[in-house]
Every structure is written in C-alpha cells, then in structure tokens.
Short mmCIF file of C-alpha atoms (C1' of nucleotides) in Angstrom, two decimals:
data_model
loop_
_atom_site.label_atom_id
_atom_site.label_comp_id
_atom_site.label_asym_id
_atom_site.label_seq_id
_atom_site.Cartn_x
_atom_site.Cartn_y
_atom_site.Cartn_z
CA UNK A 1 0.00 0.00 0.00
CA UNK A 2 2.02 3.09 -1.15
CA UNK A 3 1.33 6.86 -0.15
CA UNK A 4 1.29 6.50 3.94
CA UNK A 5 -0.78 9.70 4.37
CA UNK A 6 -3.22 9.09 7.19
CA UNK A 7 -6.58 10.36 5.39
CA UNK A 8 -8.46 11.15 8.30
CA UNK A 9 -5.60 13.44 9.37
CA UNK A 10 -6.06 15.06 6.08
CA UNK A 11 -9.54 15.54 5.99
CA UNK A 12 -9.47 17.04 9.63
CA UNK A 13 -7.19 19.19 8.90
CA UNK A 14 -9.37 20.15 5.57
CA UNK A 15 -12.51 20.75 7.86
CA UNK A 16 -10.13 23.44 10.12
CA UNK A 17 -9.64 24.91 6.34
CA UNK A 18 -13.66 24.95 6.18
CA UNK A 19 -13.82 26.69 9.34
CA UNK A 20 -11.48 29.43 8.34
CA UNK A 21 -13.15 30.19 4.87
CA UNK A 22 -16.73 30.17 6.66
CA UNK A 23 -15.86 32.18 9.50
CA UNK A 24 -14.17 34.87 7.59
CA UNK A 25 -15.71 34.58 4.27
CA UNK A 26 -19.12 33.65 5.21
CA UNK A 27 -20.40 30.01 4.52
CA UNK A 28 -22.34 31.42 0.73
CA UNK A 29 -18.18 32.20 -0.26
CA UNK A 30 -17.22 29.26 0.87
CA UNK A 31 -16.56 27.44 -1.89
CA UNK A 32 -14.60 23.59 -3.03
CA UNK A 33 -11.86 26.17 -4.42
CA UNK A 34 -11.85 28.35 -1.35
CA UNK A 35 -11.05 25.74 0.98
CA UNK A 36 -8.38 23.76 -1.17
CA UNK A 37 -6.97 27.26 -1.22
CA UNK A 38 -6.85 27.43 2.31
CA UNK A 39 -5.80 24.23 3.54
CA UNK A 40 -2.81 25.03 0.76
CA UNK A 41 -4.53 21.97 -1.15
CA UNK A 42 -5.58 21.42 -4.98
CA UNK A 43 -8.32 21.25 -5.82
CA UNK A 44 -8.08 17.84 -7.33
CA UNK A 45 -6.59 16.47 -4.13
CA UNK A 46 -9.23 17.68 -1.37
CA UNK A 47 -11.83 15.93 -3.82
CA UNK A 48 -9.95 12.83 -3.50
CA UNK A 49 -10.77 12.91 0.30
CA UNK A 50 -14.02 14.23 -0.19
CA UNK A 51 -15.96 13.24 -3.60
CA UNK A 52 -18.61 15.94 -3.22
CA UNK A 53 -19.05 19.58 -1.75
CA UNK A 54 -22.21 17.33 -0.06
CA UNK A 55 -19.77 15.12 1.87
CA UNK A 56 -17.17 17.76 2.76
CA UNK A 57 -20.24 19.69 4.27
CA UNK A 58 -21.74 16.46 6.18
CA UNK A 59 -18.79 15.50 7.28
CA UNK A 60 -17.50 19.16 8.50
CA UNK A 61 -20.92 20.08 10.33
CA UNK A 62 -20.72 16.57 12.08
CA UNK A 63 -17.59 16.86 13.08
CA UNK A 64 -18.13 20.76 14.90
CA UNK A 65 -21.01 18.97 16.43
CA UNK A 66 -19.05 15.99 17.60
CA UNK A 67 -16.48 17.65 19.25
CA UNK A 68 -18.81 19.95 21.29
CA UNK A 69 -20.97 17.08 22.14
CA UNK A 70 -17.39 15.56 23.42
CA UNK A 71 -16.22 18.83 25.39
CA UNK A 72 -20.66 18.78 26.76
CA UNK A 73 -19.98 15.40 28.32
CA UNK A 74 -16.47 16.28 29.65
CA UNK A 75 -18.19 19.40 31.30
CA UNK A 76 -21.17 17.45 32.89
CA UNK A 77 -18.68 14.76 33.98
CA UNK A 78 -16.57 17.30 35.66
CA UNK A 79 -19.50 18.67 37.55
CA UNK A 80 -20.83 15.08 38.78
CA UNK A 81 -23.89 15.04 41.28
CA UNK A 82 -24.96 18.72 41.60
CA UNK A 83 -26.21 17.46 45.07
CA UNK A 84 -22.58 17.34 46.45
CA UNK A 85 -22.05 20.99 45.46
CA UNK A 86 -22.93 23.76 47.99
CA UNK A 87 -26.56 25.76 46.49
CA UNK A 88 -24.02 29.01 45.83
CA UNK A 89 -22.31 26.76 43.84
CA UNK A 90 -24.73 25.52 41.46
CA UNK A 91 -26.08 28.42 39.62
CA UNK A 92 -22.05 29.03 38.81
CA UNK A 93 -21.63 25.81 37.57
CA UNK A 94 -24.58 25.70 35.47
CA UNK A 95 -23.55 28.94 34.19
CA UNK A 96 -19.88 27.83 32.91
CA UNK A 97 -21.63 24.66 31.55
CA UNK A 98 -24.36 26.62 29.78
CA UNK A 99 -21.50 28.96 28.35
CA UNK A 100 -20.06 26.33 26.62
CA UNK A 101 -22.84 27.47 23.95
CA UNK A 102 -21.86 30.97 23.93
CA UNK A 103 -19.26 32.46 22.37
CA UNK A 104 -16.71 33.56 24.81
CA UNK A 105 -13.29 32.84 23.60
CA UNK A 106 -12.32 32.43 19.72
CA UNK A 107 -12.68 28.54 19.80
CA UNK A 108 -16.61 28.74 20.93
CA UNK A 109 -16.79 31.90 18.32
CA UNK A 110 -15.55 30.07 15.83
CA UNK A 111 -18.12 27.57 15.85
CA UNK A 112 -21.23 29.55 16.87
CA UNK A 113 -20.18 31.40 13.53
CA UNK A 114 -20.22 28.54 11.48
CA UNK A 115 -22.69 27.15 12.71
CA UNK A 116 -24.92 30.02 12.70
CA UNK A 117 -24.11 30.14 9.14
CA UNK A 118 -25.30 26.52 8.77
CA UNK A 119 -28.51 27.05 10.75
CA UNK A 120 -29.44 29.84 8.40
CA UNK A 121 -28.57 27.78 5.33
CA UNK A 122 -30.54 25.00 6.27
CA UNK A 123 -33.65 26.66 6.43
CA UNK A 124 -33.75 26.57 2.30
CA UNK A 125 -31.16 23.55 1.80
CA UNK A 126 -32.72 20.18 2.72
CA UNK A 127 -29.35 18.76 2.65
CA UNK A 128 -28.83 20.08 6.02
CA UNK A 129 -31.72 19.77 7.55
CA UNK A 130 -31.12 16.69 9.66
CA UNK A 131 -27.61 17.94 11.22
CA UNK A 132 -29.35 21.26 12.32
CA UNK A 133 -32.65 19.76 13.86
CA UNK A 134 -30.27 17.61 15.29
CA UNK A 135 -28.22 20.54 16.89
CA UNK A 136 -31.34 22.38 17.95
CA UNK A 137 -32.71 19.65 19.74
CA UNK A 138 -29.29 18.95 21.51
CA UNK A 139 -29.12 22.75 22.61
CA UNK A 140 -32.43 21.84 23.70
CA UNK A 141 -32.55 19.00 25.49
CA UNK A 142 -29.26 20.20 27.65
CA UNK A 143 -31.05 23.39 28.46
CA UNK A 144 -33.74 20.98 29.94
CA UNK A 145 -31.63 19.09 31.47
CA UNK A 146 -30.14 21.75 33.18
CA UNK A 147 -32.95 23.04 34.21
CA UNK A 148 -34.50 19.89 35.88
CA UNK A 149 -31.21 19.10 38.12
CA UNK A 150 -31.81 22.54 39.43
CA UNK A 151 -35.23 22.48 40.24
CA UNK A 152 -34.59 18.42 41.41
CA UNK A 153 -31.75 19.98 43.76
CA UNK A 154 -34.30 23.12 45.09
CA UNK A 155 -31.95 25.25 43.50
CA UNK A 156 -35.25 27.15 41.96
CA UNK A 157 -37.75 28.84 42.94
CA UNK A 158 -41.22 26.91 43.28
CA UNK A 159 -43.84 26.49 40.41
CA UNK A 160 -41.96 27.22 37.49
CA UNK A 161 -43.38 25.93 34.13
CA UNK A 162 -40.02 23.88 32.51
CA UNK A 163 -41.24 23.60 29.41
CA UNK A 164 -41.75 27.51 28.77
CA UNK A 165 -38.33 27.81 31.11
CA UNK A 166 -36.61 25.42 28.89
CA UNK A 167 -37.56 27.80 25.41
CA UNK A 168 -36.68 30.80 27.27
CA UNK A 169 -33.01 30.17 28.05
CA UNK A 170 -32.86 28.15 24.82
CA UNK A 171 -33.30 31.35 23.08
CA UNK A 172 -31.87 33.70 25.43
CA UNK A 173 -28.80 31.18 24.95
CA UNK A 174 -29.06 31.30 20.54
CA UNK A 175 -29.84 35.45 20.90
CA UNK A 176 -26.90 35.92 22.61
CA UNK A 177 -24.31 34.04 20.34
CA UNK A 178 -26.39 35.88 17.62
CA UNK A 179 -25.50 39.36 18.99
CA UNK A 180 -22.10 38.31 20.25
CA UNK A 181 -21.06 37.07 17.13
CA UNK A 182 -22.74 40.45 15.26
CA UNK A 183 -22.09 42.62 17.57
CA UNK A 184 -19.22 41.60 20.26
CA UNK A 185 -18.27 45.24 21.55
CA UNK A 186 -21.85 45.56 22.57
CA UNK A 187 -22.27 41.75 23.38
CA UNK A 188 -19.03 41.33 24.95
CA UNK A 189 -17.89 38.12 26.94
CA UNK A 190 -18.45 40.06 30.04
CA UNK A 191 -21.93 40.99 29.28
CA UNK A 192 -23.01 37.73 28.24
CA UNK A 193 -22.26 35.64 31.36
CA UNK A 194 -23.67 39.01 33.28
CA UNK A 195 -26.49 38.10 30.95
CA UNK A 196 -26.44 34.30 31.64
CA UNK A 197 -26.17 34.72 35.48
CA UNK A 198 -28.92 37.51 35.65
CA UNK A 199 -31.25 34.87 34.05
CA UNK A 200 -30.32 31.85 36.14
CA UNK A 201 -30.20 34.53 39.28
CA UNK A 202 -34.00 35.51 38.20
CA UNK A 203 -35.01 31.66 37.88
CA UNK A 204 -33.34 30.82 41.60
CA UNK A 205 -35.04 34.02 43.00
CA UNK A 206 -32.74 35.31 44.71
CA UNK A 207 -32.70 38.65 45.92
CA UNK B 1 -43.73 62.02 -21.16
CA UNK B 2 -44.58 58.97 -22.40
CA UNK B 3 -44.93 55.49 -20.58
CA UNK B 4 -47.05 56.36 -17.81
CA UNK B 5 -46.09 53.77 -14.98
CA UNK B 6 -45.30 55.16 -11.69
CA UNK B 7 -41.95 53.70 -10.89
CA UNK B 8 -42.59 53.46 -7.40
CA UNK B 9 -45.04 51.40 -7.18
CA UNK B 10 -43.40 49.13 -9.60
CA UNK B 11 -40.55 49.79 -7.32
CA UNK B 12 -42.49 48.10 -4.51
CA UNK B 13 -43.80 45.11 -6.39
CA UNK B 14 -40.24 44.14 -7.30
CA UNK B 15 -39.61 44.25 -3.59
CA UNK B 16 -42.37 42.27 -2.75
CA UNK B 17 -41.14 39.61 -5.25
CA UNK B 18 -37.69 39.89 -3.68
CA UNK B 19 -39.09 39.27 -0.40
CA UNK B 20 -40.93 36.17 -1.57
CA UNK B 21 -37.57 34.81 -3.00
CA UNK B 22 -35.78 35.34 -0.30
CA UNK B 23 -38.56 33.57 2.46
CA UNK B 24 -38.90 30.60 -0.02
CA UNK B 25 -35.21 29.92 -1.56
CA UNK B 26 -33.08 31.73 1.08
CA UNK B 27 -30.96 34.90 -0.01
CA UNK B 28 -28.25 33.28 -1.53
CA UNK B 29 -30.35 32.21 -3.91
CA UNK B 30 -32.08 35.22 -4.60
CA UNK B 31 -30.78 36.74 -8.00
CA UNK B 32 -31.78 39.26 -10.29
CA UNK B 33 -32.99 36.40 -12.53
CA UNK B 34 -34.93 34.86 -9.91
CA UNK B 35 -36.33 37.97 -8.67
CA UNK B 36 -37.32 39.15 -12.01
CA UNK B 37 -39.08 35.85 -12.94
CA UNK B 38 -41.16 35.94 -9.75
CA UNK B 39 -42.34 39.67 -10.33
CA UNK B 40 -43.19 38.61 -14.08
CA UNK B 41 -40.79 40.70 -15.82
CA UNK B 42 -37.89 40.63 -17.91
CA UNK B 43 -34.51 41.12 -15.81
CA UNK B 44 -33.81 43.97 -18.51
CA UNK B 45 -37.18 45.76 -16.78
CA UNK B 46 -35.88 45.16 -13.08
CA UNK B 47 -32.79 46.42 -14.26
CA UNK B 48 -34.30 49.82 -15.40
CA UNK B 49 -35.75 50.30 -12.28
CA UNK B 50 -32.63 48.99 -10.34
CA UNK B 51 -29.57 49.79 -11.33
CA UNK B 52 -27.66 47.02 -9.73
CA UNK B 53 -28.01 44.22 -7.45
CA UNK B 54 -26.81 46.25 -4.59
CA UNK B 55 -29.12 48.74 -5.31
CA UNK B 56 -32.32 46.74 -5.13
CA UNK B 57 -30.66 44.98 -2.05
CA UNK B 58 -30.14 48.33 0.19
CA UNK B 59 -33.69 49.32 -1.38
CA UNK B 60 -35.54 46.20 -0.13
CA UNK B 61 -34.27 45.92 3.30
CA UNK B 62 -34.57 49.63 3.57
CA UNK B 63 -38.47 49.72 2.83
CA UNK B 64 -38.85 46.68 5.65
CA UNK B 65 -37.35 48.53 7.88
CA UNK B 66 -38.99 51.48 7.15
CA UNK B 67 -42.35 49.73 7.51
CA UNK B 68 -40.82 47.82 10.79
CA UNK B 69 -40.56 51.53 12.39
CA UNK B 70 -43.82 52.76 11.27
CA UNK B 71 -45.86 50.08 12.26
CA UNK B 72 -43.83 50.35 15.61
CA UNK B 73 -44.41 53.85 16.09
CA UNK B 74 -47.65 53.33 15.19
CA UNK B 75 -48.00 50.96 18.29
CA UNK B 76 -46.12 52.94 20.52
CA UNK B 77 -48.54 55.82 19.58
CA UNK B 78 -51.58 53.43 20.14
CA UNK B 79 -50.65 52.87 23.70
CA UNK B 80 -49.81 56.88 24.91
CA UNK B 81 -48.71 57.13 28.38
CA UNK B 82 -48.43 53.96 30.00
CA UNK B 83 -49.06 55.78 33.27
CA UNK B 84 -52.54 55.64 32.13
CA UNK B 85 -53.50 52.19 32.19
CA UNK B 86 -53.77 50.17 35.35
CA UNK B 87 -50.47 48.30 36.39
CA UNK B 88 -51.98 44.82 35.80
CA UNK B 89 -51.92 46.20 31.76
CA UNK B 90 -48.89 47.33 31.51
CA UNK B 91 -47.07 44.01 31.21
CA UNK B 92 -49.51 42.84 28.30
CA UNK B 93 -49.32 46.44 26.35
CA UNK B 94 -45.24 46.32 26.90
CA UNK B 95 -45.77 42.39 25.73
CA UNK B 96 -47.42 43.41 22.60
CA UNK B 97 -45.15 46.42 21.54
CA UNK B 98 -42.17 43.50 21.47
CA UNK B 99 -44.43 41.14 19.98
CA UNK B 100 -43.89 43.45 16.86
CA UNK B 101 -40.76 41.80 16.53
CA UNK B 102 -41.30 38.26 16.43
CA UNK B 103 -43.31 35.59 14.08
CA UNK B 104 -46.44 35.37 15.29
CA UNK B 105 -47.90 35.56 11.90
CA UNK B 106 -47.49 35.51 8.04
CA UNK B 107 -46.39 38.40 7.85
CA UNK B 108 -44.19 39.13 10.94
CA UNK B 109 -42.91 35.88 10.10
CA UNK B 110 -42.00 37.12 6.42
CA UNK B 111 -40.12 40.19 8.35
CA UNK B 112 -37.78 37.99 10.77
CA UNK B 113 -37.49 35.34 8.22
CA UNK B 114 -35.49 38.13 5.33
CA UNK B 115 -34.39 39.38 8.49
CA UNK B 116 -32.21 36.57 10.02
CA UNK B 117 -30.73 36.42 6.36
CA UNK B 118 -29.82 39.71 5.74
CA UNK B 119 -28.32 39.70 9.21
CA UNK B 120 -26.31 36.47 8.13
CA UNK B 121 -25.08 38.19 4.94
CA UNK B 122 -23.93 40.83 6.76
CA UNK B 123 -21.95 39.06 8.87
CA UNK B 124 -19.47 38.77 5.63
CA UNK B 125 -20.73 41.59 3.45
CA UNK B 126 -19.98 44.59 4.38
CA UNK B 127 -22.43 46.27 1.77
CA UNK B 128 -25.18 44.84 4.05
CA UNK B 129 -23.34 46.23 7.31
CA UNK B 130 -24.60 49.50 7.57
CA UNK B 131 -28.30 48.42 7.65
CA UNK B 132 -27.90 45.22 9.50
CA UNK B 133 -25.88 47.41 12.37
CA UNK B 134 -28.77 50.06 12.24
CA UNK B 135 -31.53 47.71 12.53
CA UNK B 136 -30.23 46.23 15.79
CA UNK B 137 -29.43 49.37 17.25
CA UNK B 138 -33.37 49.84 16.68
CA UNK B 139 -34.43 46.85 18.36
CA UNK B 140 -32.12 47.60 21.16
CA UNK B 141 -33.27 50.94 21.62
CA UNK B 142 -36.86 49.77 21.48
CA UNK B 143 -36.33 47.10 23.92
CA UNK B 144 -34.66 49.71 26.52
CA UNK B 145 -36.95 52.19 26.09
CA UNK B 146 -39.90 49.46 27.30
CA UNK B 147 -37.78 48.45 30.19
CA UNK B 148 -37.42 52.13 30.79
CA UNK B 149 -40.75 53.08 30.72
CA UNK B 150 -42.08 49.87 32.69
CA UNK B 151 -39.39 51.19 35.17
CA UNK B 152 -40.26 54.33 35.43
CA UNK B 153 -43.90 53.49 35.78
CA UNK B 154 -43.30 51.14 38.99
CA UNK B 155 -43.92 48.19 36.95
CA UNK B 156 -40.70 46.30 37.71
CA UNK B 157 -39.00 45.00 40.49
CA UNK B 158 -36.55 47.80 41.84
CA UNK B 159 -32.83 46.78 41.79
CA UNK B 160 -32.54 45.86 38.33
CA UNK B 161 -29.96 46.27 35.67
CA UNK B 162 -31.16 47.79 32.49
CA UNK B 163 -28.15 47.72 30.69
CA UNK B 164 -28.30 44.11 31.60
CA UNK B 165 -31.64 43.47 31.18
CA UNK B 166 -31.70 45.16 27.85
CA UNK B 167 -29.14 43.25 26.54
CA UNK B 168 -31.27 40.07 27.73
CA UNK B 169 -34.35 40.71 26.69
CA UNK B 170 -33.62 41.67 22.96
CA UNK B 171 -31.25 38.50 23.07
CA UNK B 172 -34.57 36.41 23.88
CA UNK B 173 -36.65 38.08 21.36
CA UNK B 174 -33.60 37.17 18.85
CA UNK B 175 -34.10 34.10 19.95
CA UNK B 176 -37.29 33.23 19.79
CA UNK B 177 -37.26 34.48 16.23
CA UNK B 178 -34.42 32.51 15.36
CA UNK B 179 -36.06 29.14 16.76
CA UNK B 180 -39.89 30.22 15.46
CA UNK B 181 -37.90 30.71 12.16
CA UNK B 182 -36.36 27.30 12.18
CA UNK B 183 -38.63 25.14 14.78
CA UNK B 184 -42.32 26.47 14.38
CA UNK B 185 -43.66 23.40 15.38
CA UNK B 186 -41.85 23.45 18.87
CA UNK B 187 -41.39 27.02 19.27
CA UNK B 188 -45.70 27.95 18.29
CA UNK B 189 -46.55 31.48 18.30
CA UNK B 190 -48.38 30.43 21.65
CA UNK B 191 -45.15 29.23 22.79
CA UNK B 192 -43.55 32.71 21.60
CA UNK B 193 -46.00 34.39 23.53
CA UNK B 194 -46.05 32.29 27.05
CA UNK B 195 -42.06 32.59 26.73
CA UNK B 196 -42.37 36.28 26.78
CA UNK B 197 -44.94 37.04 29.05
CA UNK B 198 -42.97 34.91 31.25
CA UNK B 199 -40.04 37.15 31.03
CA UNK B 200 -41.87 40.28 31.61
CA UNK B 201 -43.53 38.81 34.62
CA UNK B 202 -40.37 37.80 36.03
CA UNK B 203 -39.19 41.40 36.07
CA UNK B 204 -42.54 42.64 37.27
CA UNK B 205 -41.43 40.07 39.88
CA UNK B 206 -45.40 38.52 40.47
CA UNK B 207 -45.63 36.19 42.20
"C1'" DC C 1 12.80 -3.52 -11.20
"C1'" DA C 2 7.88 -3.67 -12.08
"C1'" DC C 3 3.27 -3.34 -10.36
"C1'" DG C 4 -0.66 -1.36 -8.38
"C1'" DT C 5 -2.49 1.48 -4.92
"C1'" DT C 6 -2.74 6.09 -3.34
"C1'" DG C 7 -2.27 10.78 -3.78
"C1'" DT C 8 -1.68 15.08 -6.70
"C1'" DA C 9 -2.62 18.04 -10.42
"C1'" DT C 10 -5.15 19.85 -14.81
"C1'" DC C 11 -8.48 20.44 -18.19
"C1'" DA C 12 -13.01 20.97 -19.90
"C1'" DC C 13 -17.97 21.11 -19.62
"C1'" DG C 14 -22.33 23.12 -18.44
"C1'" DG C 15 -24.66 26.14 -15.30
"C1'" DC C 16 -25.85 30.31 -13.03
"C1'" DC C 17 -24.44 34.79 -11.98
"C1'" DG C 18 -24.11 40.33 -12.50
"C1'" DT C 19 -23.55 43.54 -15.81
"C1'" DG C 20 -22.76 46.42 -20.02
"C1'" DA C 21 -24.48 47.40 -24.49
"C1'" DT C 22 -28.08 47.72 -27.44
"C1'" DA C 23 -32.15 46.97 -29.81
"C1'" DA C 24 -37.19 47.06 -29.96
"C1'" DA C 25 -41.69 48.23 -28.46
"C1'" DT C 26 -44.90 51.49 -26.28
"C1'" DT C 27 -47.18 55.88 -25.70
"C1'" DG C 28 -48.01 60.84 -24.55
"C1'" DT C 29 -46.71 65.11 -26.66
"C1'" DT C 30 -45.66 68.23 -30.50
"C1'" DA D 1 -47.42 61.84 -38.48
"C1'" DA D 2 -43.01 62.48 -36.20
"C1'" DC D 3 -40.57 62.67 -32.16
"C1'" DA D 4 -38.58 61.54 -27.73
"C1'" DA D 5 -38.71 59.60 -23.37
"C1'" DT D 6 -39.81 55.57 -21.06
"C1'" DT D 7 -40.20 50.76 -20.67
"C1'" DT D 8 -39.36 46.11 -22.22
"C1'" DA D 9 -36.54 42.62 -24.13
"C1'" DT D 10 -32.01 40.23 -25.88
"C1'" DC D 11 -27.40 39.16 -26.44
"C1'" DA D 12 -22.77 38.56 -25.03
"C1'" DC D 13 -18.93 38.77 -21.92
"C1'" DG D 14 -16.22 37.30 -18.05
"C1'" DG D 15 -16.34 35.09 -13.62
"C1'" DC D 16 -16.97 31.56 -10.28
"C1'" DC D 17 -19.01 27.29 -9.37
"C1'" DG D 18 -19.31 21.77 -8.87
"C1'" DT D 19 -18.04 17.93 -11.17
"C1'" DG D 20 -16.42 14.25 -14.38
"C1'" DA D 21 -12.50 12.52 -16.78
"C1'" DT D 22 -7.93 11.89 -17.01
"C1'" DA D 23 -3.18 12.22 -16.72
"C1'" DC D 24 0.88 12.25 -13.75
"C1'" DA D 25 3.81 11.52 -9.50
"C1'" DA D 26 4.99 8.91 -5.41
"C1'" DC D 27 5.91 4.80 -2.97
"C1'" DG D 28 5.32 0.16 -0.32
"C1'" DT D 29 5.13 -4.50 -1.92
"C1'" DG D 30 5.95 -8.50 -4.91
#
DNA sequence: CACGTTGTATCACGGCCGTGATAAATTGTT
DNA sequence: AACAATTTATCACGGCCGTGATACAACGTG
C-alpha cells in the first residue's frame, strides 16, 4: 500500500480549512476552491478525500457537532452530582456549563459562527436539515436538562413551568451568540455571562 | 412624457417579489434572474428600475425597515402614556409592543425570516453592514426604552440592571425568532407568547 | 525492477451569476 | 405623423461554481 498519508488526518485538517473560509468569508463564499486554497490543497486532491461539496459539508458540520458534544460530556462529567455541590455553587456551575454554547473565547466563536451560518442555510437547503434539527434539539434538550437538576436539587424557585423555562433560556442562549457574534463590543464576553447569570439569578429568586 | 407607470409602485412590487424569493429559496439564492421571474418581468425591466443588485438589495431591506418603524411607532402611539392604564396592563401592552418583533404571523414571520438572512449576509458583506448594524441598534433601543418606561412606571422590580436586562431581553426576542424561524412546530406562536410574558412577569417580579 | 495502490494536479464542460451594451416596443406630446 | 422619453426585451462577456474525466507523481510490496 504506497502513499502512507493518514486520510483522516487530512480531511481534519481540511474541515479546520472549512472553518477558516466560513468564519471569515461567510459560509455562501465558501466554496470547493476556497477551501483547497486554504488548507494550501488542490483542488483535485481535497476531492480525492471528499468526492462531493455534499460530503465535505456532512462531514464538516458533524464533526463541529461531535467535538462539542465531546467537550458537553467532559463538562457534565466534571460537575458530577450537583447534590454534592454547595446551592451558591450551582447556579455558577450551570452557568460555565451553559457557556459552553456561547461564544466567549475564539474557539466557541468560531463555531457559533459557522454554525450560525449553517442554521441559516438550512432553512432553504434540505441537505442540512437533519444535522441542524439535530443541533437544535441537543441545545435543547441540555437546556432541559439543566434546568430539571436545578429544580430536582431546590436550586429554583417553586412552580416554574419547565417547558416555557426550557424555550426561554434556549433562546436567550441562541440570541446571545447571535448578537455576540454580530455585535461583540456591545455583546461582549463580560456581558453575556452578566447576561447568563442575571437569568439563572431571576429563575433561583434570589434577591 | 410617455410610458405612464409610476416607478414606485413598480418599485415596490419588485420588492415584494424579492421578499418572496428570499422567504422561499433563502438569499443566496435570490438573484436578479430569480427575482425578475417571480415579479413577471424581464430582468432587462428590473434592471431599469434597479440599477444594480446592490441597489435593489439596500432598497428592499430599507423599505422593511422602514415599515418595521412605522408600524412600531404606530403601536407605541396606540398605547400613549403607559401611566394611564392600570399596572396589571402594563405588562400585556409592553408584551405586545415587542411582539412586533417576532413571528407570530405571516407576515411578521415574512419580516424575521429576510431578516435573520440579511443579518447572516452581513456578517461577511460589508455592503449589508450599515443596515444590518442600524436595525439592531433599533431593536435595542426599542427594547430599553420598554424596560425604561415599565421602570419608570413602577412596573418592575426595583434593583434591576437595564443595561443588563436590555441586553437580555432583545437576546430572547432574537431568539425566539431565530427558533420560530427554524422550529415552528416546537417554538408555536403560543409558545412565543407564554415565553415572553414569562419574562416580563419575572421582572414585574409577580408572584 | 515492475506493479498497483494512493495521492496530486489539470483540463473541460455546463450552469448560473451580474452587468454592459443595445435593440425594440410602447405611448403621450408636439 | 413624427418625435422623444420611457419601458421592455435580448445578447454577449467574463467570472466563479461543482463535477467528471484523465493524466501524472509517489511509494510500499511483490
């Protein structure tokens, strides 16, 4: 077997090309060219690892989603039983694990970016479709989850409806990344976990 | 003078055609061609009444903005001095002023829909900036000015941040439109509506 | 060395795009 | 009827796109 070029090497390292062209150029510019430019690949050769602009796309969405799936699971892990934390504690910790979502340093930019991008072009293009329902109702179902350990731990105040809870910091959570990523001098880092902790602070009722 | 067409008006049907291209196929596929074919005329027509693509582009998102703020105004003139309605109102009238701003219907829907894409586009184009960075400045003026007024008027809970609280509630109503945009079936104008009214109770702090 | 697999590089095709140039049709005014 | 301004309609150019076909280089194995 000649050529010992480990492909998925290559084609990770052609997805971090993706990234770059989408979150500077804006997913619609992001073209087969572009990112064989970028990953300092022809054209001819990042089509050997991917046959179609379909497959580069499938496999580059999955993979953003994959690793913050990964870095979700390390977080919760890290956390354990919210029952052995003191109550102070656990509006703070479901704050940093909530701001995973947000974009607070480049890495977590990076992919709200793109995957704002991808959101927006799935509306119209079927062919992603499944990966962004599939996000949404990840974001989703975390939020609820979050939620629920709280209110199972007393953390929250009394008589709160989860489902309407669970769509309000759902979109409080994609609003923010929205205007952070639009907007960051107004939307800073700063603001948004203000933002966050105001909204978990409000749902704990504290005074 | 011959050719008696008012250009305006012609004007405004090719926006309304643009606006149905862009809610059905998305605005990168939106081009003169396809714009042209859904206002039944030949692109050398559109092009007589818009010079270029940016043209028609600044032109269209200008008139929905335009209409955005007059229908706004319009509310805001509807309701007078808030002072005058009994407390228990003041949450639903503030309610329904935002409400402006998200999907409830067709045509609200329409609005938030070419919204979110324009928004997108200007992430990476900076011929879209100027607008894009205007229209949020609107919403977040709108938003603070409510909070203000619901402040002013004894409505809220004392002790709150409106810089903060700005910032969050015009991040939820992105939000919301962003997920009633993409999920309607989850995220149901009722749902829209509960979500808010939720919000707006918390800072009225009811119990 | 020769072979065959794997990787790299080019070319060409058809498609859609925005745009400039230009012709043709329409219609009120002179 | 002749004119001129307005509106409608075509054509062509260059550009970027995804993709198929195909040639060429590299290299472990026989």
């Amino acid at each position: 077997m000649p050529k010992v070029v480990d492909p998925d090497a290559r084609r990770r390292e052609v997805v971090d090309a993706l990234f770059r062209v989408v979150v500077r150029d804006g997913l619609q510019r992001t073209s087969l060219r572009a990112v064989a430019d970028e990953a300092g690949l022809n054209i001819g050769s990042l089509r050997h690892y991917f046959a179609s602009q379909q497959e580069l796309m499938d496999f580059a969405m999955q993979s953003m989603l994959d690793g913050l799936t990964d870095r979700l699971l390390r977080h919760v892990e890290d956390i354990g039983d919210l029952s052995r934390h003191p109550p102070v504690e656990r509006l703070r910790l479901a704050a940093g694990l909530l701001a995973e979502l947000l974009p607070l340093d480049e890495r977590r930019r990076a992919e709200v970016t793109v995957f704002l991008d991808f959101n927006a072009a799935a509306r119209t293009n079927p062919a992603f479709r499944d990966l962004s329902d599939q996000a949404a109702a990840g974001s989703r179902r975390l939020v609820r989850r979050v939620l629920t350990r709280l209110d199972e731990s007393g953390t929250l105040r009394p008589g709160r409806d989860l489902e309407i809870e669970t769509e309000r910091l759902t979109a409080l959570l994609d609003g923010l990344g929205l205007g952070a990523v639009r907007n960051p001098d107004v939307l800073s880092p700063q603001m948004c976990t203000a933002v966050l902790a105001a909204h978990l602070g409000d749902l704990a009722g504290e005074e």
